[in-house]
PDB file of C-alpha atoms and ligand atoms in Angstrom:
ATOM      1  CA  MET A   1      56.080 151.806 165.254  1.00 60.00           C
ATOM      2  CA  SER A   2      52.599 152.877 165.702  1.00 67.00           C
ATOM      3  CA  LYS A   3      49.647 150.492 164.453  1.00 69.00           C
ATOM      4  CA  LYS A   4      48.865 152.966 162.010  1.00 67.00           C
ATOM      5  CA  ASP A   5      52.536 152.928 160.500  1.00 72.00           C
ATOM      6  CA  GLU A   6      52.492 149.363 160.419  1.00 75.00           C
ATOM      7  CA  THR A   7      49.359 149.052 158.600  1.00 72.00           C
ATOM      8  CA  LEU A   8      50.619 151.655 156.138  1.00 69.00           C
ATOM      9  CA  ARG A   9      53.739 149.616 155.792  1.00 74.00           C
ATOM     10  CA  GLY A  10      51.909 146.429 155.012  1.00 72.00           C
ATOM     11  CA  VAL A  11      49.942 148.427 151.890  1.00 69.00           C
ATOM     12  CA  LEU A  12      53.072 149.386 150.501  1.00 67.00           C
ATOM     13  CA  ASP A  13      54.421 146.164 150.678  1.00 75.00           C
ATOM     14  CA  SER A  14      51.775 144.710 149.071  1.00 74.00           C
ATOM     15  CA  ASP A  15      51.615 147.466 146.175  1.00 76.00           C
ATOM     16  CA  GLU A  16      55.300 146.487 145.603  1.00 79.00           C
ATOM     17  CA  LYS A  17      54.827 143.108 145.368  1.00 78.00           C
ATOM     18  CA  ASN A  18      52.114 143.515 143.032  1.00 79.00           C
ATOM     19  CA  ALA A  19      54.164 145.908 140.861  1.00 81.00           C
ATOM     20  CA  HIS A  20      56.954 143.095 140.863  1.00 83.00           C
ATOM     21  CA  TRP A  21      54.525 140.568 139.677  1.00 86.00           C
ATOM     22  CA  GLY A  22      52.935 142.963 137.260  1.00 85.00           C
ATOM     23  CA  THR A  23      56.379 143.456 135.578  1.00 87.00           C
ATOM     24  CA  ILE A  24      57.178 139.725 135.354  1.00 89.00           C
ATOM     25  CA  GLY A  25      53.544 139.520 133.967  1.00 88.00           C
ATOM     26  CA  VAL A  26      54.116 141.883 131.201  1.00 89.00           C
ATOM     27  CA  ALA A  27      57.760 140.625 130.479  1.00 90.00           C
ATOM     28  CA  LEU A  28      56.088 137.385 129.992  1.00 90.00           C
ATOM     29  CA  ILE A  29      53.497 138.511 127.467  1.00 88.00           C
ATOM     30  CA  VAL A  30      55.870 140.404 125.626  1.00 89.00           C
ATOM     31  CA  GLY A  31      58.214 137.422 125.562  1.00 89.00           C
ATOM     32  CA  LEU A  32      55.294 135.127 124.161  1.00 87.00           C
ATOM     33  CA  ILE A  33      54.243 137.714 121.544  1.00 81.00           C
ATOM     34  CA  THR A  34      57.847 137.812 120.064  1.00 81.00           C
ATOM     35  CA  LEU A  35      57.894 134.170 120.049  1.00 83.00           C
ATOM     36  CA  PHE A  36      54.454 133.714 118.253  1.00 75.00           C
ATOM     37  CA  VAL A  37      55.740 136.409 115.706  1.00 74.00           C
ATOM     38  CA  PHE A  38      59.207 134.638 115.222  1.00 71.00           C
ATOM     39  CA  ILE A  39      57.535 131.466 114.533  1.00 67.00           C
ATOM     40  CA  PHE A  40      54.980 132.909 112.152  1.00 65.00           C
ATOM     41  CA  VAL A  41      57.458 134.844 110.062  1.00 63.00           C
ATOM     42  CA  TRP A  42      59.712 131.589 109.953  1.00 63.00           C
ATOM     43  CA  ARG A  43      56.918 129.096 109.338  1.00 60.00           C
ATOM     44  CA  LYS A  44      55.206 131.447 106.513  1.00 59.00           C
ATOM     45  CA  GLY A  45      59.290 131.860 104.916  1.00 62.00           C
ATOM     46  CA  ARG A  46      59.344 127.967 104.637  1.00 62.00           C
ATOM     47  CA  VAL A  47      55.977 127.425 103.461  1.00 64.00           C
ATOM     48  CA  SER A  48      56.542 130.264 100.831  1.00 80.00           C
ATOM     49  CA  ARG A  49      59.665 128.728  99.530  1.00 94.00           C
ATOM     50  CA  ARG A  50      58.579 126.372  96.503  1.00 96.00           C
ATOM     51  CA  GLY A  51      61.654 126.098  94.743  1.00 98.00           C
ATOM     52  CA  ILE A  52      63.960 122.928  94.215  1.00 98.00           C
ATOM     53  CA  CYS A  53      67.444 123.857  92.666  1.00 98.00           C
ATOM     54  CA  LEU A  54      69.018 121.235  90.461  1.00 98.00           C
ATOM     55  CA  VAL A  55      72.489 122.208  90.715  1.00 98.00           C
ATOM     56  CA  GLY A  56      76.267 120.599  89.758  1.00 98.00           C
ATOM     57  CA  LEU A  57      78.894 120.705  87.418  1.00 97.00           C
ATOM     58  CA  CYS A  58      78.611 120.892  83.780  1.00 96.00           C
ATOM     59  CA  GLU A  59      77.311 117.487  82.139  1.00 95.00           C
ATOM     60  CA  SER A  60      76.440 115.904  85.334  1.00 97.00           C
ATOM     61  CA  GLY A  61      73.063 115.732  83.814  1.00 96.00           C
ATOM     62  CA  LYS A  62      70.799 118.258  85.301  1.00 97.00           C
ATOM     63  CA  THR A  63      69.258 119.495  82.056  1.00 96.00           C
ATOM     64  CA  LEU A  64      68.022 115.630  81.520  1.00 96.00           C
ATOM     65  CA  ILE A  65      66.777 115.307  84.619  1.00 97.00           C
ATOM     66  CA  PHE A  66      64.894 118.579  84.519  1.00 97.00           C
ATOM     67  CA  SER A  67      63.347 117.387  81.031  1.00 95.00           C
ATOM     68  CA  GLN A  68      62.231 113.784  82.313  1.00 96.00           C
ATOM     69  CA  LEU A  69      60.684 115.489  85.235  1.00 96.00           C
ATOM     70  CA  ILE A  70      58.887 118.389  83.626  1.00 95.00           C
ATOM     71  CA  TYR A  71      58.154 117.048  80.032  1.00 93.00           C
ATOM     72  CA  LYS A  72      58.245 113.307  80.780  1.00 89.00           C
ATOM     73  CA  LYS A  73      60.960 113.028  78.065  1.00 81.00           C
ATOM     74  CA  ALA A  74      64.406 113.318  77.107  1.00 76.00           C
ATOM     75  CA  VAL A  75      65.534 116.850  75.401  1.00 74.00           C
ATOM     76  CA  GLU A  76      68.942 116.854  73.818  1.00 69.00           C
ATOM     77  CA  SER A  77      70.488 119.671  75.506  1.00 67.00           C
ATOM     78  CA  PHE A  78      73.961 121.771  74.912  1.00 65.00           C
ATOM     79  CA  THR A  79      76.053 123.295  77.708  1.00 69.00           C
ATOM     80  CA  SER A  80      73.450 125.645  79.605  1.00 72.00           C
ATOM     81  CA  MET A  81      74.194 129.325  79.970  1.00 84.00           C
ATOM     82  CA  LYS A  82      70.781 129.949  81.173  1.00 91.00           C
ATOM     83  CA  GLU A  83      68.344 128.347  83.792  1.00 94.00           C
ATOM     84  CA  ASN A  84      65.441 126.416  83.003  1.00 94.00           C
ATOM     85  CA  VAL A  85      62.467 126.770  85.212  1.00 96.00           C
ATOM     86  CA  GLY A  86      59.127 124.497  85.154  1.00 97.00           C
ATOM     87  CA  VAL A  87      56.636 123.506  87.425  1.00 97.00           C
ATOM     88  CA  LEU A  88      56.417 120.151  89.074  1.00 95.00           C
ATOM     89  CA  ASP A  89      52.891 119.278  90.451  1.00 94.00           C
ATOM     90  CA  ILE A  90      53.585 116.624  93.629  1.00 94.00           C
ATOM     91  CA  ALA A  91      50.386 114.255  94.528  1.00 90.00           C
ATOM     92  CA  ASN A  92      48.532 115.955  97.604  1.00 90.00           C
ATOM     93  CA  LYS A  93      51.537 118.411  98.062  1.00 91.00           C
ATOM     94  CA  GLY A  94      50.931 121.247  95.488  1.00 91.00           C
ATOM     95  CA  ALA A  95      53.151 122.612  92.878  1.00 95.00           C
ATOM     96  CA  LEU A  96      57.125 123.011  93.242  1.00 97.00           C
ATOM     97  CA  LYS A  97      59.083 125.189  91.206  1.00 97.00           C
ATOM     98  CA  LEU A  98      62.216 123.240  89.457  1.00 98.00           C
ATOM     99  CA  ILE A  99      65.222 125.425  88.396  1.00 98.00           C
ATOM    100  CA  ASP A 100      67.933 123.880  86.413  1.00 97.00           C
ATOM    101  CA  VAL A 101      70.695 125.828  87.172  1.00 97.00           C
ATOM    102  CA  PRO A 102      73.477 125.934  84.450  1.00 96.00           C
ATOM    103  CA  GLY A 103      76.764 124.270  85.646  1.00 96.00           C
ATOM    104  CA  HIS A 104      79.096 126.379  84.019  1.00 95.00           C
ATOM    105  CA  GLU A 105      81.656 128.209  86.249  1.00 93.00           C
ATOM    106  CA  ARG A 106      81.121 131.732  84.780  1.00 93.00           C
ATOM    107  CA  VAL A 107      77.622 131.741  85.277  1.00 95.00           C
ATOM    108  CA  ARG A 108      76.215 129.353  88.095  1.00 96.00           C
ATOM    109  CA  GLN A 109      76.971 131.395  91.317  1.00 96.00           C
ATOM    110  CA  ARG A 110      74.897 134.421  89.649  1.00 96.00           C
ATOM    111  CA  PHE A 111      72.169 131.942  88.592  1.00 96.00           C
ATOM    112  CA  PHE A 112      72.198 130.139  92.188  1.00 97.00           C
ATOM    113  CA  ASP A 113      72.141 133.360  94.042  1.00 97.00           C
ATOM    114  CA  SER A 114      68.891 134.668  92.506  1.00 95.00           C
ATOM    115  CA  TYR A 115      67.319 131.605  93.360  1.00 97.00           C
ATOM    116  CA  LYS A 116      68.655 130.273  96.785  1.00 96.00           C
ATOM    117  CA  ASN A 117      66.557 132.421  98.713  1.00 96.00           C
ATOM    118  CA  THR A 118      63.232 130.605  97.462  1.00 96.00           C
ATOM    119  CA  ALA A 119      65.065 127.141  97.719  1.00 97.00           C
ATOM    120  CA  ARG A 120      62.886 124.433  99.595  1.00 97.00           C
ATOM    121  CA  GLY A 121      65.025 121.825  98.261  1.00 98.00           C
ATOM    122  CA  ILE A 122      68.751 121.502  96.424  1.00 98.00           C
ATOM    123  CA  VAL A 123      69.722 118.622  94.342  1.00 98.00           C
ATOM    124  CA  PHE A 124      73.360 118.622  93.827  1.00 98.00           C
ATOM    125  CA  VAL A 125      73.675 116.387  90.879  1.00 98.00           C
ATOM    126  CA  LEU A 126      76.817 114.556  89.950  1.00 98.00           C
ATOM    127  CA  ASP A 127      78.436 112.252  87.449  1.00 98.00           C
ATOM    128  CA  SER A 128      79.073 108.937  89.208  1.00 98.00           C
ATOM    129  CA  PHE A 129      81.333 107.632  86.579  1.00 97.00           C
ATOM    130  CA  SER A 130      83.664 110.936  86.362  1.00 96.00           C
ATOM    131  CA  LEU A 131      83.893 111.501  89.936  1.00 96.00           C
ATOM    132  CA  ASN A 132      87.427 110.593  90.405  1.00 93.00           C
ATOM    133  CA  LYS A 133      88.700 112.699  87.976  1.00 95.00           C
ATOM    134  CA  ASP A 134      86.208 115.996  89.178  1.00 96.00           C
ATOM    135  CA  ILE A 135      86.178 114.897  92.600  1.00 97.00           C
ATOM    136  CA  ARG A 136      88.140 118.498  93.725  1.00 96.00           C
ATOM    137  CA  ASP A 137      85.667 120.529  91.394  1.00 97.00           C
ATOM    138  CA  VAL A 138      82.821 118.591  92.869  1.00 98.00           C
ATOM    139  CA  ALA A 139      83.666 119.145  96.353  1.00 97.00           C
ATOM    140  CA  GLU A 140      84.712 122.707  95.742  1.00 96.00           C
ATOM    141  CA  TYR A 141      81.037 123.561  94.546  1.00 97.00           C
ATOM    142  CA  LEU A 142      79.130 121.584  96.943  1.00 97.00           C
ATOM    143  CA  TYR A 143      81.432 123.293  99.653  1.00 95.00           C
ATOM    144  CA  THR A 144      80.435 126.592  98.308  1.00 95.00           C
ATOM    145  CA  ILE A 145      76.958 125.927  98.379  1.00 96.00           C
ATOM    146  CA  LEU A 146      76.930 124.298 101.808  1.00 96.00           C
ATOM    147  CA  SER A 147      78.868 126.811 103.369  1.00 93.00           C
ATOM    148  CA  ASP A 148      76.367 129.488 101.802  1.00 94.00           C
ATOM    149  CA  PRO A 149      74.875 131.978 104.506  1.00 93.00           C
ATOM    150  CA  VAL A 150      71.321 132.097 103.117  1.00 95.00           C
ATOM    151  CA  VAL A 151      71.599 128.203 102.419  1.00 95.00           C
ATOM    152  CA  SER A 152      72.719 127.701 106.322  1.00 92.00           C
ATOM    153  CA  SER A 153      70.144 130.163 107.487  1.00 93.00           C
ATOM    154  CA  ASN A 154      67.104 129.079 105.192  1.00 95.00           C
ATOM    155  CA  ARG A 155      67.942 125.194 105.848  1.00 95.00           C
ATOM    156  CA  PRO A 156      66.613 123.611 102.907  1.00 97.00           C
ATOM    157  CA  GLN A 157      66.852 120.041 102.271  1.00 97.00           C
ATOM    158  CA  VAL A 158      69.839 118.779 100.475  1.00 98.00           C
ATOM    159  CA  LEU A 159      69.857 115.805  98.132  1.00 98.00           C
ATOM    160  CA  ILE A 160      73.216 114.734  96.570  1.00 98.00           C
ATOM    161  CA  LEU A 161      71.848 112.903  93.771  1.00 98.00           C
ATOM    162  CA  CYS A 162      74.868 110.213  92.311  1.00 98.00           C
ATOM    163  CA  ASN A 163      73.740 110.376  88.661  1.00 98.00           C
ATOM    164  CA  LYS A 164      74.599 107.926  85.617  1.00 98.00           C
ATOM    165  CA  GLN A 165      74.228 104.810  87.505  1.00 98.00           C
ATOM    166  CA  ASP A 166      73.572 103.088  84.370  1.00 98.00           C
ATOM    167  CA  HIS A 167      77.405 103.383  83.450  1.00 97.00           C
ATOM    168  CA  PRO A 168      78.963 100.005  84.382  1.00 96.00           C
ATOM    169  CA  LEU A 169      82.165 101.704  86.228  1.00 96.00           C
ATOM    170  CA  ALA A 170      79.628 104.397  87.850  1.00 97.00           C
ATOM    171  CA  LYS A 171      80.068 104.224  91.737  1.00 97.00           C
ATOM    172  CA  GLY A 172      77.508 103.690  94.457  1.00 97.00           C
ATOM    173  CA  PRO A 173      76.258 106.578  96.721  1.00 98.00           C
ATOM    174  CA  GLN A 174      77.913 105.136  99.811  1.00 98.00           C
ATOM    175  CA  VAL A 175      81.328 104.926  98.187  1.00 98.00           C
ATOM    176  CA  ILE A 176      80.558 108.436  96.590  1.00 98.00           C
ATOM    177  CA  GLN A 177      79.538 110.003  99.981  1.00 98.00           C
ATOM    178  CA  SER A 178      82.901 108.664 101.950  1.00 97.00           C
ATOM    179  CA  VAL A 179      85.025 110.202  98.870  1.00 97.00           C
ATOM    180  CA  LEU A 180      83.242 113.345  99.084  1.00 98.00           C
ATOM    181  CA  GLU A 181      83.726 113.360 102.729  1.00 98.00           C
ATOM    182  CA  LYS A 182      87.526 113.016 102.581  1.00 97.00           C
ATOM    183  CA  GLU A 183      87.767 115.214  99.850  1.00 97.00           C
ATOM    184  CA  MET A 184      85.699 117.728 101.430  1.00 96.00           C
ATOM    185  CA  ASN A 185      87.615 117.551 104.959  1.00 96.00           C
ATOM    186  CA  VAL A 186      91.026 118.290 103.138  1.00 95.00           C
ATOM    187  CA  LEU A 187      89.170 121.527 101.390  1.00 94.00           C
ATOM    188  CA  ARG A 188      87.987 122.428 104.571  1.00 93.00           C
ATOM    189  CA  ASN A 189      91.229 122.336 106.315  1.00 91.00           C
ATOM    190  CA  THR A 190      92.539 124.626 103.402  1.00 88.00           C
ATOM    191  CA  GLN A 191      89.875 127.000 103.608  1.00 81.00           C
ATOM    192  CA  THR A 192      90.019 127.523 107.475  1.00 74.00           C
ATOM    193  CA  ASN A 193      93.448 128.050 107.394  1.00 72.00           C
ATOM    194  CA  GLN A 194      92.991 130.777 104.489  1.00 70.00           C
ATOM    195  CA  LEU A 195      90.237 132.349 106.454  1.00 63.00           C
ATOM    196  CA  GLU A 196      92.416 132.278 109.610  1.00 63.00           C
ATOM    197  CA  ALA A 197      94.994 134.395 107.335  1.00 60.00           C
ATOM    198  CA  VAL A 198      92.651 136.897 106.312  1.00 59.00           C
ATOM    199  CA  ALA A 199      90.942 137.222 109.842  1.00 55.00           C
ATOM    200  CA  GLU A 200      94.550 138.006 111.101  1.00 57.00           C
ATOM    201  CA  GLY A 201      94.563 141.084 108.925  1.00 54.00           C
ATOM    202  CA  GLY A 202      90.868 142.126 109.039  1.00 52.00           C
ATOM    203  CA  ASN A 203      87.558 141.099 111.104  1.00 48.00           C
ATOM    204  CA  ARG A 204      86.484 138.575 108.537  1.00 45.00           C
ATOM    205  CA  LYS A 205      84.718 135.682 110.612  1.00 50.00           C
ATOM    206  CA  SER A 206      85.275 132.129 109.784  1.00 49.00           C
ATOM    207  CA  PHE A 207      82.397 129.714 108.961  1.00 66.00           C
ATOM    208  CA  TYR A 208      83.035 126.100 109.811  1.00 82.00           C
ATOM    209  CA  LEU A 209      81.248 123.289 108.065  1.00 92.00           C
ATOM    210  CA  GLY A 210      80.699 120.216 110.270  1.00 93.00           C
ATOM    211  CA  GLN A 211      82.099 119.717 113.727  1.00 93.00           C
ATOM    212  CA  GLU A 212      85.753 120.971 114.881  1.00 90.00           C
ATOM    213  CA  GLY A 213      88.013 118.811 115.803  1.00 91.00           C
ATOM    214  CA  LYS A 214      86.565 115.916 114.139  1.00 94.00           C
ATOM    215  CA  ASN A 215      87.267 114.687 110.446  1.00 96.00           C
ATOM    216  CA  PHE A 216      84.443 116.064 108.045  1.00 97.00           C
ATOM    217  CA  GLU A 217      81.110 114.274 108.009  1.00 97.00           C
ATOM    218  CA  PHE A 218      78.150 115.104 106.384  1.00 97.00           C
ATOM    219  CA  ALA A 219      75.754 113.888 109.259  1.00 97.00           C
ATOM    220  CA  ASP A 220      77.762 116.573 111.267  1.00 96.00           C
ATOM    221  CA  ILE A 221      76.303 119.697 109.661  1.00 94.00           C
ATOM    222  CA  ARG A 222      73.967 120.717 112.288  1.00 88.00           C
ATOM    223  CA  SER A 223      71.830 123.377 109.979  1.00 88.00           C
ATOM    224  CA  LEU A 224      71.387 121.121 107.233  1.00 94.00           C
ATOM    225  CA  ARG A 225      69.778 117.634 106.489  1.00 95.00           C
ATOM    226  CA  VAL A 226      71.962 116.031 103.710  1.00 98.00           C
ATOM    227  CA  GLU A 227      71.029 112.888 102.045  1.00 98.00           C
ATOM    228  CA  PHE A 228      72.572 110.518  99.065  1.00 98.00           C
ATOM    229  CA  ALA A 229      70.668 109.053  96.423  1.00 98.00           C
ATOM    230  CA  ALA A 230      71.253 107.201  92.943  1.00 98.00           C
ATOM    231  CA  SER A 231      69.736 108.061  89.551  1.00 98.00           C
ATOM    232  CA  SER A 232      70.032 107.302  85.831  1.00 98.00           C
ATOM    233  CA  ALA A 233      68.260 110.044  83.987  1.00 97.00           C
ATOM    234  CA  HIS A 234      69.569 107.949  80.804  1.00 95.00           C
ATOM    235  CA  THR A 235      67.370 104.977  81.780  1.00 96.00           C
ATOM    236  CA  GLU A 236      64.712 107.206  83.130  1.00 95.00           C
ATOM    237  CA  ASP A 237      65.458 105.646  86.663  1.00 96.00           C
ATOM    238  CA  LEU A 238      64.770 108.753  89.038  1.00 98.00           C
ATOM    239  CA  GLU A 239      62.392 106.995  91.692  1.00 97.00           C
ATOM    240  CA  SER A 240      64.445 107.954  94.580  1.00 98.00           C
ATOM    241  CA  LEU A 241      64.651 111.666  93.259  1.00 98.00           C
ATOM    242  CA  LYS A 242      61.034 111.351  93.079  1.00 97.00           C
ATOM    243  CA  LYS A 243      60.494 110.002  96.615  1.00 97.00           C
ATOM    244  CA  TRP A 244      62.781 112.733  97.769  1.00 98.00           C
ATOM    245  CA  LEU A 245      60.666 115.447  96.178  1.00 98.00           C
ATOM    246  CA  GLN A 246      57.467 113.891  97.459  1.00 97.00           C
ATOM    247  CA  SER A 247      59.009 114.033 101.119  1.00 96.00           C
ATOM    248  CA  VAL A 248      60.249 117.575 100.782  1.00 96.00           C
ATOM    249  CA  ALA A 249      57.039 119.254  99.051  1.00 95.00           C
TER     250      ALA A 249
HETATM  251  N1  LIG B   1      74.904 107.746  80.359  1.00 87.67           N
HETATM  252  C1  LIG B   1      74.108 108.644  80.851  1.00 87.67           C
HETATM  253  N2  LIG B   1      74.026 109.691  80.387  1.00 87.67           N
HETATM  254  C2  LIG B   1      73.576 110.765  80.964  1.00 87.67           C
HETATM  255  C3  LIG B   1      73.086 110.656  82.158  1.00 87.67           C
HETATM  256  N3  LIG B   1      72.451 111.894  82.396  1.00 87.67           N
HETATM  257  C4  LIG B   1      72.635 112.579  81.269  1.00 87.67           C
HETATM  258  N4  LIG B   1      73.725 112.203  80.679  1.00 87.67           N
HETATM  259  C5  LIG B   1      74.332 112.478  79.472  1.00 87.67           C
HETATM  260  O1  LIG B   1      75.192 113.367  80.163  1.00 87.67           O
HETATM  261  C6  LIG B   1      75.432 114.731  79.230  1.00 87.67           C
HETATM  262  C7  LIG B   1      75.123 115.890  79.792  1.00 87.67           C
HETATM  263  O2  LIG B   1      73.748 116.219  80.497  1.00 87.67           O
HETATM  264  P1  LIG B   1      73.007 117.415  80.606  1.00 87.67           P
HETATM  265  O3  LIG B   1      71.730 117.029  81.177  1.00 87.67           O
HETATM  266  O4  LIG B   1      73.281 118.584  79.358  1.00 87.67           O
HETATM  267  O5  LIG B   1      74.007 118.115  81.621  1.00 87.67           O
HETATM  268  P2  LIG B   1      74.165 119.542  82.397  1.00 87.67           P
HETATM  269  O6  LIG B   1      73.971 118.977  83.727  1.00 87.67           O
HETATM  270  O7  LIG B   1      72.390 120.116  82.423  1.00 87.67           O
HETATM  271  O8  LIG B   1      74.979 120.357  81.803  1.00 87.67           O
HETATM  272  P3  LIG B   1      75.117 121.830  81.846  1.00 87.67           P
HETATM  273  O9  LIG B   1      74.015 122.410  81.162  1.00 87.67           O
HETATM  274  O10 LIG B   1      76.377 122.126  81.241  1.00 87.67           O
HETATM  275  O11 LIG B   1      75.379 122.320  83.242  1.00 87.67           O
HETATM  276  C8  LIG B   1      74.261 114.446  77.797  1.00 87.67           C
HETATM  277  O12 LIG B   1      74.637 113.982  76.814  1.00 87.67           O
HETATM  278  C9  LIG B   1      73.183 113.545  78.525  1.00 87.67           C
HETATM  279  O13 LIG B   1      72.243 112.668  77.804  1.00 87.67           O
HETATM  280  C10 LIG B   1      72.621 109.370  82.679  1.00 87.67           C
HETATM  281  O14 LIG B   1      71.950 109.132  83.930  1.00 87.67           O
HETATM  282  N5  LIG B   1      73.669 108.213  81.986  1.00 87.67           N
END
């Protein structure tokens, strides 16, 4: 090869290298821009979600909690068929929109569906005295909420509020957590079997709550932070709920 050819080859090699680095540079810039856009959209979505949904079975005490928080007094309530919406000012954190979703089976899903996208937090209220009797219904409703695709994608914080602690036979949050975990475990097995049966016929994908190959525990739901607290709306003891709201706002 002549000297001229070698020089030409060297120039071509360095052009190739430059083009190679150029491609890497462009890919890096595009990747970074995509990441920034993703973070911006995600943060904007989270910041703009200011709703707190109060959900739970009928008679668990949602409306009394709602009126204690919003009107600072008890308001006599009947089984609600419509939601209550109020604005809650949290010191140094701005306003939250509190939504009391009716517990009646016929309407609760419809109302939850129309507010779940705005939820920054979900408070699942249960009656700590009647839990033994209602355990199946409570676990089913809670399971439906926690495995909702919008909930697992938006990842609102979840508080399971063990209300009616003033009742002498009320169970405490720790006992309630373990009773609920056992029931959710049974429910998960049933639901998984049913979904698998459906999937064999069609192509429906099953959603698994918690960790596979292990008994159900709330701590294993990776997409959600689930906490427990006690309250008595009747004696106006809502301190744990107020603290949680302050941390979520
Ligand atoms: N002892 C006791 N009773 C309570 C407590 N919280 C609510 N209640 C009573 O439980 C009943 C039901 O309360 P609501 O607030 O209407 O229940 P809810 O969950 O809104 O019920 P739905 O509107 O049917 O979904 C009322 O008689 C309340 O006074 C509590 O902490 N202790």
